[in-house]
CSV table of C-alpha atoms in Angstrom, one decimal:
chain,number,residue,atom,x,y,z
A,4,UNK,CA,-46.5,-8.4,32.5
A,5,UNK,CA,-42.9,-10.0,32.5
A,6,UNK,CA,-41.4,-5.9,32.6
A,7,UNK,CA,-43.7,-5.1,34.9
A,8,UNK,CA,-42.3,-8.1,37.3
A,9,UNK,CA,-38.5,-6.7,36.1
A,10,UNK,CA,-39.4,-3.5,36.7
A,11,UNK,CA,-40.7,-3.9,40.6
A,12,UNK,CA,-38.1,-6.3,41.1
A,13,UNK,CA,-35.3,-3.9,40.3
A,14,UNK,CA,-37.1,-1.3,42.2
A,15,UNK,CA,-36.6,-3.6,45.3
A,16,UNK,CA,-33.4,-4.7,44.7
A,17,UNK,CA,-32.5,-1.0,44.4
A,18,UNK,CA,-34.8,0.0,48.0
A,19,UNK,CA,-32.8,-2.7,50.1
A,20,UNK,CA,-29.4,-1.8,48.2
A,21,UNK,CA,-30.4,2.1,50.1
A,22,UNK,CA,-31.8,0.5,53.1
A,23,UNK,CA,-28.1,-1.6,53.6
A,24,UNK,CA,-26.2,1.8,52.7
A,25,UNK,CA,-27.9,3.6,55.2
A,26,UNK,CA,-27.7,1.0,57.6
A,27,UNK,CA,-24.0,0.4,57.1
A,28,UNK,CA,-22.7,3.6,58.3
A,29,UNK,CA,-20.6,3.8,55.4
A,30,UNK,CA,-21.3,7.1,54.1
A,31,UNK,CA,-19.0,9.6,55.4
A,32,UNK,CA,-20.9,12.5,57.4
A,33,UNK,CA,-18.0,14.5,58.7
A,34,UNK,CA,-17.8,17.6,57.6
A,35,UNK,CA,-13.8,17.3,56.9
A,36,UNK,CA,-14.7,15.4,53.8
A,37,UNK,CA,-16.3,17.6,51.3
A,38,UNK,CA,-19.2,16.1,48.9
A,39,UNK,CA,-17.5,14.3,46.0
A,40,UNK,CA,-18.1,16.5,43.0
A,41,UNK,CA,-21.0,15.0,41.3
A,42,UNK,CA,-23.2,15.0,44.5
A,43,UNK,CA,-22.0,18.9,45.2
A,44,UNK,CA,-23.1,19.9,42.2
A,45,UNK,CA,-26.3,17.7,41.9
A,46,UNK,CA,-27.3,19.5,45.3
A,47,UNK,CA,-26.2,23.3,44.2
A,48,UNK,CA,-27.9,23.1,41.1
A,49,UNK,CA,-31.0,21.6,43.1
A,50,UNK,CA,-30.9,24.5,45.5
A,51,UNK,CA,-30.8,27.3,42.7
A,52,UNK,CA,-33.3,25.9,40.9
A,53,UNK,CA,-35.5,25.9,44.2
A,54,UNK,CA,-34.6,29.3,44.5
A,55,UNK,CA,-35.3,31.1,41.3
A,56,UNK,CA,-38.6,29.0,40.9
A,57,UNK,CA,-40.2,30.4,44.3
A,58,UNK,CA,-38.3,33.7,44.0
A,59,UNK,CA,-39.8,34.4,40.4
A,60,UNK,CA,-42.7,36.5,42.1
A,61,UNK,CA,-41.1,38.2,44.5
A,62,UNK,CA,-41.9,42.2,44.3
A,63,UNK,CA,-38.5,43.6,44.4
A,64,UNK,CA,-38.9,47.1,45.9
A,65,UNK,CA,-36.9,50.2,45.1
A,66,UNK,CA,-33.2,49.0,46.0
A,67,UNK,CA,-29.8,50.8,46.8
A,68,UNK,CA,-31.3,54.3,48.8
A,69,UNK,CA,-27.8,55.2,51.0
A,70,UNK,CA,-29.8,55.0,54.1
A,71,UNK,CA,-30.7,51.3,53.2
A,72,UNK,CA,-27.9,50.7,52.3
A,73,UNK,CA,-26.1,51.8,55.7
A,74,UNK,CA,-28.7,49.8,57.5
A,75,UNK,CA,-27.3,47.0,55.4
A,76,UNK,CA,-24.2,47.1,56.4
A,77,UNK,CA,-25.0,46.9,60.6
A,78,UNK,CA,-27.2,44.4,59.6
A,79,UNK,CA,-24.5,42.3,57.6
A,80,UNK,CA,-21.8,43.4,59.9
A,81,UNK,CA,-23.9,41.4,62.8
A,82,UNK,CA,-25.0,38.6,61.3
A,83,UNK,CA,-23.9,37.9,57.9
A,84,UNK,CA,-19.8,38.4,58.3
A,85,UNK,CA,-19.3,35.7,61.0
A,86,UNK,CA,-19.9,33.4,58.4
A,87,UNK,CA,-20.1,34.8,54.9
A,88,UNK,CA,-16.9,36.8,55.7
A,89,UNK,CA,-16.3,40.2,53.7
A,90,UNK,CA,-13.9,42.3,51.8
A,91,UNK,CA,-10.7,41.8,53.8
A,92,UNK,CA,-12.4,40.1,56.7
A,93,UNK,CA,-12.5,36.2,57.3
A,94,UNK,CA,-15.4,34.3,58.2
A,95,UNK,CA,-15.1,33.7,62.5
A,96,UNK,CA,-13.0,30.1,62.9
A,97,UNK,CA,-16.0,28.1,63.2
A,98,UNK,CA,-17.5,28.6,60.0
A,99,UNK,CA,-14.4,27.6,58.2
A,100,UNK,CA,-15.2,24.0,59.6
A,101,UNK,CA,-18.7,24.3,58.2
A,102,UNK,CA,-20.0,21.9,55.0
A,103,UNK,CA,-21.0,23.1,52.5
A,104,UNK,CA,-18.5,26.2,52.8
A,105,UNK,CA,-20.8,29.7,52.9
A,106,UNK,CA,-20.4,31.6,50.0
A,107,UNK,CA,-18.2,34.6,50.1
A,108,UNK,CA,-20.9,37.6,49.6
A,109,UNK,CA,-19.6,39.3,47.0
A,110,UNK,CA,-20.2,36.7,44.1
A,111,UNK,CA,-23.7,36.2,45.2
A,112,UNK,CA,-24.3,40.1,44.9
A,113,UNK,CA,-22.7,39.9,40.8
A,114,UNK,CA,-24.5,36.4,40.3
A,115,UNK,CA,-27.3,36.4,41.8
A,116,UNK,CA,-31.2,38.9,41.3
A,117,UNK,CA,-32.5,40.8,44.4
A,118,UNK,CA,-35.2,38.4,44.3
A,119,UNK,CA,-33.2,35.3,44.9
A,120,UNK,CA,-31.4,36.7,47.8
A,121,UNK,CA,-34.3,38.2,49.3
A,122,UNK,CA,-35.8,34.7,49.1
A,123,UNK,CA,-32.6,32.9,50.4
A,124,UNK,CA,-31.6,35.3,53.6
A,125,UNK,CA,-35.9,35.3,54.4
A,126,UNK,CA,-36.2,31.4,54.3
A,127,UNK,CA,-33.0,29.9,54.7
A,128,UNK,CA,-31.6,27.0,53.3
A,129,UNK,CA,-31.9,23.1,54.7
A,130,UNK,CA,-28.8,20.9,55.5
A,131,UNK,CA,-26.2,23.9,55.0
A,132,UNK,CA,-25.8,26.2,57.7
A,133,UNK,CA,-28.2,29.2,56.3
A,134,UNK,CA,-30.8,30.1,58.6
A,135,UNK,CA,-33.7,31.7,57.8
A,136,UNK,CA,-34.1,34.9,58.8
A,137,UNK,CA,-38.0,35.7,58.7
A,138,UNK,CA,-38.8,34.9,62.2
A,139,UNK,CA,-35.5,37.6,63.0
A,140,UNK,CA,-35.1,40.3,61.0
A,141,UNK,CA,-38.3,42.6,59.3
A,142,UNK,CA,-39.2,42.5,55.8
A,143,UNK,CA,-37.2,46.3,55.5
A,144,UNK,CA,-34.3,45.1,56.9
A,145,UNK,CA,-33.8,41.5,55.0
A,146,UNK,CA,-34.3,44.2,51.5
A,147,UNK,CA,-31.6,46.3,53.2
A,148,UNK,CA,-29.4,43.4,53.2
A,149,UNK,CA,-30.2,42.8,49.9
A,150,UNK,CA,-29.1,46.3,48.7
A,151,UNK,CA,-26.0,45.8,50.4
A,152,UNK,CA,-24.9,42.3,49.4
A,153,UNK,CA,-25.5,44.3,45.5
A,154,UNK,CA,-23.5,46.8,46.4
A,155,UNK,CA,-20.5,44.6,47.6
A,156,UNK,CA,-18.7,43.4,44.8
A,157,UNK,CA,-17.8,47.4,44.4
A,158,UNK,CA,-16.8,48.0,47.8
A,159,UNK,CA,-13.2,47.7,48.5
A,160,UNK,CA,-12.3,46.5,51.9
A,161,UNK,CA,-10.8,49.7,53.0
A,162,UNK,CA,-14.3,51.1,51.8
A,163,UNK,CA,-15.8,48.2,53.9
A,164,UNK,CA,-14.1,48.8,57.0
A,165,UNK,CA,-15.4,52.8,56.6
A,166,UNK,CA,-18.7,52.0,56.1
A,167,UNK,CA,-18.7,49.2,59.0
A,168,UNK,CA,-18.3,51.9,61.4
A,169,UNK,CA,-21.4,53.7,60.6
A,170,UNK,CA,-23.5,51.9,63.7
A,171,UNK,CA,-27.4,52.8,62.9
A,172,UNK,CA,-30.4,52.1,66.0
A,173,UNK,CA,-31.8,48.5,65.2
A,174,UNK,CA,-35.7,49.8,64.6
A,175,UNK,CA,-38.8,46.4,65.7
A,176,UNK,CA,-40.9,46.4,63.0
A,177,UNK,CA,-41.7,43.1,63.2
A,178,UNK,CA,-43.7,43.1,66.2
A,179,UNK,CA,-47.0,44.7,63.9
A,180,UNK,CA,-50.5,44.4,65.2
A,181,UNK,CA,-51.8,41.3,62.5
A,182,UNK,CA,-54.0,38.6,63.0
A,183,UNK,CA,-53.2,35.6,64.3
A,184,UNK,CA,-52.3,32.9,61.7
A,185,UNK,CA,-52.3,29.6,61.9
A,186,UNK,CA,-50.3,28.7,58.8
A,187,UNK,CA,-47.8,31.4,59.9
A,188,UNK,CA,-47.5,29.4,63.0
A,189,UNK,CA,-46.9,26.3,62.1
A,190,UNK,CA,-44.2,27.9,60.4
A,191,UNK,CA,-43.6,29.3,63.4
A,192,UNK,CA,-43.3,26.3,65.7
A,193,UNK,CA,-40.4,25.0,63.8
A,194,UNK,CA,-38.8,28.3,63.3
A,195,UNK,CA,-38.4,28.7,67.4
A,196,UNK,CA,-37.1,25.1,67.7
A,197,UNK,CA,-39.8,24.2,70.2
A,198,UNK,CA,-39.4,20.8,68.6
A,199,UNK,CA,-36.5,20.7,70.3
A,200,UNK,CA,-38.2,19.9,73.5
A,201,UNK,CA,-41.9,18.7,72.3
A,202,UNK,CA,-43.3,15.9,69.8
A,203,UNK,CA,-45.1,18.4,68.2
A,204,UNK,CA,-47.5,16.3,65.3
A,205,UNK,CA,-46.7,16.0,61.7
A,206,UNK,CA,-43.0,18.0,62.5
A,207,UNK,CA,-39.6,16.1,62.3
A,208,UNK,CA,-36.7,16.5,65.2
A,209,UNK,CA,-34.4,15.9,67.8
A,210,UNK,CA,-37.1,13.9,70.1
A,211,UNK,CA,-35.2,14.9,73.0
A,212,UNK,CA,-38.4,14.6,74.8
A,213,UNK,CA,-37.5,17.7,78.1
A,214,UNK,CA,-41.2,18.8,77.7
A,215,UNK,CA,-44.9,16.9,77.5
A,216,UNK,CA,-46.0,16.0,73.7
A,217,UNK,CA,-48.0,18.8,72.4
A,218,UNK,CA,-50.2,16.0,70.5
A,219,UNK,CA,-54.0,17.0,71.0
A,220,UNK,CA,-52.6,20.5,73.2
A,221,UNK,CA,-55.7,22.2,71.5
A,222,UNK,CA,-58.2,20.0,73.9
A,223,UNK,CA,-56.3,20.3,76.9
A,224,UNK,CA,-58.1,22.6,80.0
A,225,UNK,CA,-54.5,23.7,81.9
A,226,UNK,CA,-51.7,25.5,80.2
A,227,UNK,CA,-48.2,24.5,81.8
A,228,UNK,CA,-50.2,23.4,84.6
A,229,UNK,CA,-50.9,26.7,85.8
A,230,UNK,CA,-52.8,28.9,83.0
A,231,UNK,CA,-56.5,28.2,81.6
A,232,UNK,CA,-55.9,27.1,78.0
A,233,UNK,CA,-57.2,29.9,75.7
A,234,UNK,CA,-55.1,31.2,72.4
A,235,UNK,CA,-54.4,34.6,74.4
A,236,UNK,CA,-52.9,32.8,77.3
A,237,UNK,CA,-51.0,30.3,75.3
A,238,UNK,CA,-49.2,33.2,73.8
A,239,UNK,CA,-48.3,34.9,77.0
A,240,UNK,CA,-47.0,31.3,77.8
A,241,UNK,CA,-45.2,31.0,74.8
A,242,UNK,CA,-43.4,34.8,75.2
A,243,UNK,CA,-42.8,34.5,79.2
A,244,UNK,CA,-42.9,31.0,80.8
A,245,UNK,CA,-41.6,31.8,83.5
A,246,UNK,CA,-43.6,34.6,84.2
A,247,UNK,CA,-46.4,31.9,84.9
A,248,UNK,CA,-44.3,28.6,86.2
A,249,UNK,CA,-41.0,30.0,88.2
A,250,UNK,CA,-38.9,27.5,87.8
A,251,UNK,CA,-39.9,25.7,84.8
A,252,UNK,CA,-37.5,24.5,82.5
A,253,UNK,CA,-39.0,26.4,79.4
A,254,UNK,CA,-37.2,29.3,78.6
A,255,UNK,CA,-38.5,32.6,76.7
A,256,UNK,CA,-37.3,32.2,72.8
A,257,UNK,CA,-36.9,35.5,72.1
A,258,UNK,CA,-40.5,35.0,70.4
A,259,UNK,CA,-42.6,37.8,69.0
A,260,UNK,CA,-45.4,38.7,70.0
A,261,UNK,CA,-47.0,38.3,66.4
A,262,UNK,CA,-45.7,35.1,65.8
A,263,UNK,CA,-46.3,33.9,69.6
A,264,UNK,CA,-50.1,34.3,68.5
A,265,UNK,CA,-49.4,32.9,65.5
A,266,UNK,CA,-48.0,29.7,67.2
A,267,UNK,CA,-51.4,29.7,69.9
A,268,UNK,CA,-53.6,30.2,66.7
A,269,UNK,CA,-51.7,26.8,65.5
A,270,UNK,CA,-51.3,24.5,68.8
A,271,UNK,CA,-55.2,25.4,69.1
A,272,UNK,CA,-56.1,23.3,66.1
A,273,UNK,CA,-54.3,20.5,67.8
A,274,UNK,CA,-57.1,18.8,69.0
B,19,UNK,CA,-36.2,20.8,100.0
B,20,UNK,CA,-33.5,21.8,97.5
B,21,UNK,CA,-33.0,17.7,97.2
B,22,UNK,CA,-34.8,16.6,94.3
B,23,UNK,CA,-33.5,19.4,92.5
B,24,UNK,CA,-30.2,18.3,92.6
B,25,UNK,CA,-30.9,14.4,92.7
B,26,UNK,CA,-29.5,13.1,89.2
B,27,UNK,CA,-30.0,10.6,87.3
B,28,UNK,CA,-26.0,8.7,88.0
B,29,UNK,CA,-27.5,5.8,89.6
B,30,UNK,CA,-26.4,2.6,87.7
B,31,UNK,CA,-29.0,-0.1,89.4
B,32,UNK,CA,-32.2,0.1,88.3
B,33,UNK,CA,-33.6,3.3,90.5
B,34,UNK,CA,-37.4,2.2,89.9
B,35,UNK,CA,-36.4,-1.3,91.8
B,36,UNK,CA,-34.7,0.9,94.1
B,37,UNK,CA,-37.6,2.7,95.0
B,38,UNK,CA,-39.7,-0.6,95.6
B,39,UNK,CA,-43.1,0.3,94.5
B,40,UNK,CA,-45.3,-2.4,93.4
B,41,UNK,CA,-47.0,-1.5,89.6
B,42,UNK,CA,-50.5,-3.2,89.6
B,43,UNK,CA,-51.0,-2.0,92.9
B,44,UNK,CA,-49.6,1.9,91.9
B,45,UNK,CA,-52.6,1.2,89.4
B,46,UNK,CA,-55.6,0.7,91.5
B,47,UNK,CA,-54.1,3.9,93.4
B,48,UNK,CA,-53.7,6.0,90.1
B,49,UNK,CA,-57.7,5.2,89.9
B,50,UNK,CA,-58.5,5.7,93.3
B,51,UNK,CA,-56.8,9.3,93.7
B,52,UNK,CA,-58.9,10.0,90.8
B,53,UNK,CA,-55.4,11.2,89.2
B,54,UNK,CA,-57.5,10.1,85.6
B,55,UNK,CA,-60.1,12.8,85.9
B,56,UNK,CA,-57.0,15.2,84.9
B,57,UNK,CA,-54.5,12.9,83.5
B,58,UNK,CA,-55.1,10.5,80.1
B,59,UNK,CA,-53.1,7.5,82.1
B,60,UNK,CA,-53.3,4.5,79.5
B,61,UNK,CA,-54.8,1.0,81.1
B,62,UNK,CA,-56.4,3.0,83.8
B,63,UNK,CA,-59.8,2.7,83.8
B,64,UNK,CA,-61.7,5.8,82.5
B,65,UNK,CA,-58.5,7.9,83.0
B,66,UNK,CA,-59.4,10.3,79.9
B,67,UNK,CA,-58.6,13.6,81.4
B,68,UNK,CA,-57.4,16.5,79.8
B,69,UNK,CA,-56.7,19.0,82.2
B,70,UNK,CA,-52.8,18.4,82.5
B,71,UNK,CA,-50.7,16.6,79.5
B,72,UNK,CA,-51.2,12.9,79.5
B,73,UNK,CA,-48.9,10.4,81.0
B,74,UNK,CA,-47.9,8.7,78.3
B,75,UNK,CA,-44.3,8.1,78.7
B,76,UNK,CA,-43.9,10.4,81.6
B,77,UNK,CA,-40.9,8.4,82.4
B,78,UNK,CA,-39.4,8.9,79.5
B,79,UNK,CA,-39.6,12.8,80.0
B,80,UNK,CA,-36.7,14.6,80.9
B,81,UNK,CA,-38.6,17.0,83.2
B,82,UNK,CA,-41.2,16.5,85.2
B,83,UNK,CA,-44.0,19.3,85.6
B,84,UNK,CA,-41.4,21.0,83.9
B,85,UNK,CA,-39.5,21.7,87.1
B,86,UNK,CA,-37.7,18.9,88.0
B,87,UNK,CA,-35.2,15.9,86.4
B,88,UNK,CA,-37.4,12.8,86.2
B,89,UNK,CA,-36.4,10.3,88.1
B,90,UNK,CA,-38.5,8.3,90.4
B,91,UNK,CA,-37.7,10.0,93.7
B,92,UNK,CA,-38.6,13.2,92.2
B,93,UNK,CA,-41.7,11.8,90.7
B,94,UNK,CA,-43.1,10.5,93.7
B,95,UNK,CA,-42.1,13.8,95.6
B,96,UNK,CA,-43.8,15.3,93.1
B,97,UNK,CA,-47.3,13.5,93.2
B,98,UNK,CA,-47.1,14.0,97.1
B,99,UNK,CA,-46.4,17.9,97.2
B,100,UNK,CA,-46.9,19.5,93.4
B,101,UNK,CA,-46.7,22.9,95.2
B,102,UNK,CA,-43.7,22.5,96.4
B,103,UNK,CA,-41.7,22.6,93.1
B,104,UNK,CA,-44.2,24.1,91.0
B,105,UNK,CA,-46.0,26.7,93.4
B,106,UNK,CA,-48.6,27.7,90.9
B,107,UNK,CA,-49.2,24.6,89.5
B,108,UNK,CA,-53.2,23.3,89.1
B,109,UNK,CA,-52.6,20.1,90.5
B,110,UNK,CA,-53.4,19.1,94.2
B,111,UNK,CA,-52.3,17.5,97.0
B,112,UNK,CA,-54.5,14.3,96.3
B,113,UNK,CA,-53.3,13.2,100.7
B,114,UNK,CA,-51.1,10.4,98.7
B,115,UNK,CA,-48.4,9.1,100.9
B,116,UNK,CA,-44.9,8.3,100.6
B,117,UNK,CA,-45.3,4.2,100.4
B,118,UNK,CA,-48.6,4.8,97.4
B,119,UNK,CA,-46.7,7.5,95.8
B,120,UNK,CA,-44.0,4.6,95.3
B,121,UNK,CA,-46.8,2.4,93.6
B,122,UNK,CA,-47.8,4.8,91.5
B,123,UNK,CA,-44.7,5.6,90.3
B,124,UNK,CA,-43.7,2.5,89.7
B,125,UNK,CA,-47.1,1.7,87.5
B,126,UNK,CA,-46.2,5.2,85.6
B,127,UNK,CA,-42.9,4.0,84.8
B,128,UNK,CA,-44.2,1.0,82.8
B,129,UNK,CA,-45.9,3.4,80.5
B,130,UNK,CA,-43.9,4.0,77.4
């Protein structure tokens, strides 16, 4: 009885010691100070355990075809080399301010499996700056990465610049006829940064409040005021608003069409 | 007509006070225009719609009908004439006019 009474009383000694931390502002946030060590690697070994435990079933197709491996080098040359940097290219200025610093490519192509860089580049990684690609790039193309990011610890930067050159039509394969999933939109939803804009239930973010809650959207009869509120329409919304509302503030998100119904299949369970 | 586009929100008095409408009174109107039948409006009687999105914390918004700043001119240039900033909007003309629109705002802007 007398530890139990210790134990909760250390417990809430320890909860108002983190409550007058937070409140303090005393921890440093910039991101000119890095993490002191033991927090750095606390967190980095937190993140690759994360990622080898839910990249442990990944199906790792046939990697390393030249053709993928081309596509893998657009693809890395326009989005992965403004921060990642490559071999005898710097990361852009910006991302040399960035905390945690990315990782230069070609270690994580020796260190780490297909798997687990499949899993990162597809789903990103919270509080660093690695988005996830899912919602932006197909399936094909995130593997393609992956061939290429193997293939780069070999590639001298003279080898780097040749194959840089090689520019290769961007193919849309991610716009595939699917059904509309709600799960896949909820996803979704926070993938598009509509929370941006909208309370959205059960999601965490900026509150900056531009658009109406989306709290019980399901029930509601008008659609931006000036659609009939069915899933179909709501994704037409979500992929053109102004097509509907000239003059609205919403913008078009560069959403799919897939995922748009995805999202409507989700915002109609809002009830 | 390009106004309440433009109209900010700079003003450092209070621009609700500045408009003059009176809130209990902006009430009775939200319930008499009916504006509940579309609108959940919170403390107005058997205002449970849910045609458009609920008022809430309209004021709190940063757009209004997703066309235009929120500030209370706007709003109450808004409730007069949706059409006018949001030509395909479903909401009416409800014949409100300029001194209830003030009330109403004024009551809408003591919803949180």
């Amino acid at each position: 009885m007398r530890l139990a009474s210790a134990v909760i009383l250390i417990l809430a000694i320890l909860a108002v010691a983190a409550a007058i931390f937070v409140w303090s502002g005393l921890y440093d946030i910039s991101a000119t100070d890095q993490h002191l060590a033991p927090t750095y690697y606390t967190i980095r070994k937190t993140m690759e355990r994360s990622v080898e435990r839910r990249a442990s079933d990944i199906d790792v197709p046939a990697l390393g075809a030249p053709e993928q491996v081309q596509r893998g080098v657009v693809l890395f040359r326009d989005h992965c080399v403004q921060c990642h940097g490559a071999p005898g290219v710097p990361p852009e200025p910006f991302a040399l301010g960035l905390t945690p610093l990315p990782t230069p490519l070609a270690r994580s192509g020796l260190d780490r499996s297909p798997a687990y860089l499949y899993w990162v580049i597809r789903r990103g990684i919270k509080m660093t700056g690695m988005p996830a690609w899912q919602y932006r790039m197909s399936d094909a193309d995130i593997w393609a990465v992956v061939a290429f990011v193997r293939r780069l610890p070999y590639v001298a930067p003279a080898g780097y610049m040749a194959m840089e050159g090689t520019v290769i039509e961007k193919k849309e394969d991610r716009l595939a006829v699917r059904p509309a999933d709600a799960g896949r939109g909820e996803r979704a939803l926070k993938q598009y940064a509509c929370i941006a804009c909208h309370e959205i239930p059960g999601m965490v973010g900026p509150e900056a409040r531009l658009g109406p809650s989306l709290r019980g959207i399901g029930s509601r009869v008008m659609l931006g005021g000036v659609l009939p509120n069915t899933p179909e329409n709501m994704a037409l919304w979500i992929l053109a608003p102004t097509a509907y509302a000239p003059g609205t503030a919403m913008p078009a998100l560069g959403v799919s069409e897939g995922d748009a119904r995805d999202m409507a299949a989700y915002l109609a369970t809002l009830k | 007509m390009l106004l309440p586009f433009l109209i900010g929100c700079s003003e450092k008095e209070d621009p609700v006070a500045l408009l003059g409408g009176d809130p209990e009174r902006g009430k009775l109107l939200l319930r008499q225009f009916a504006c509940g039948s579309c609108h959940d409006i919170p403390g107005v009687a058997a205002a449970k719609g849910k045609v458009g999105p609920p008022l809430a914390g309209v004021a709190g918004r940063v757009y209004l009908g997703g066309v235009l700043p929120t500030t209370p001119q706007n709003m109450a240039a808004f409730i007069r004439e949706p059409h006018k900033f949001a030509p395909r909007t479903a909401m009416p003309a409800m014949g409100v006019n300029e001194e209830q629109a003030r009330d109403m705002v004024a009551y809408l802007y003591t919803l949180e």
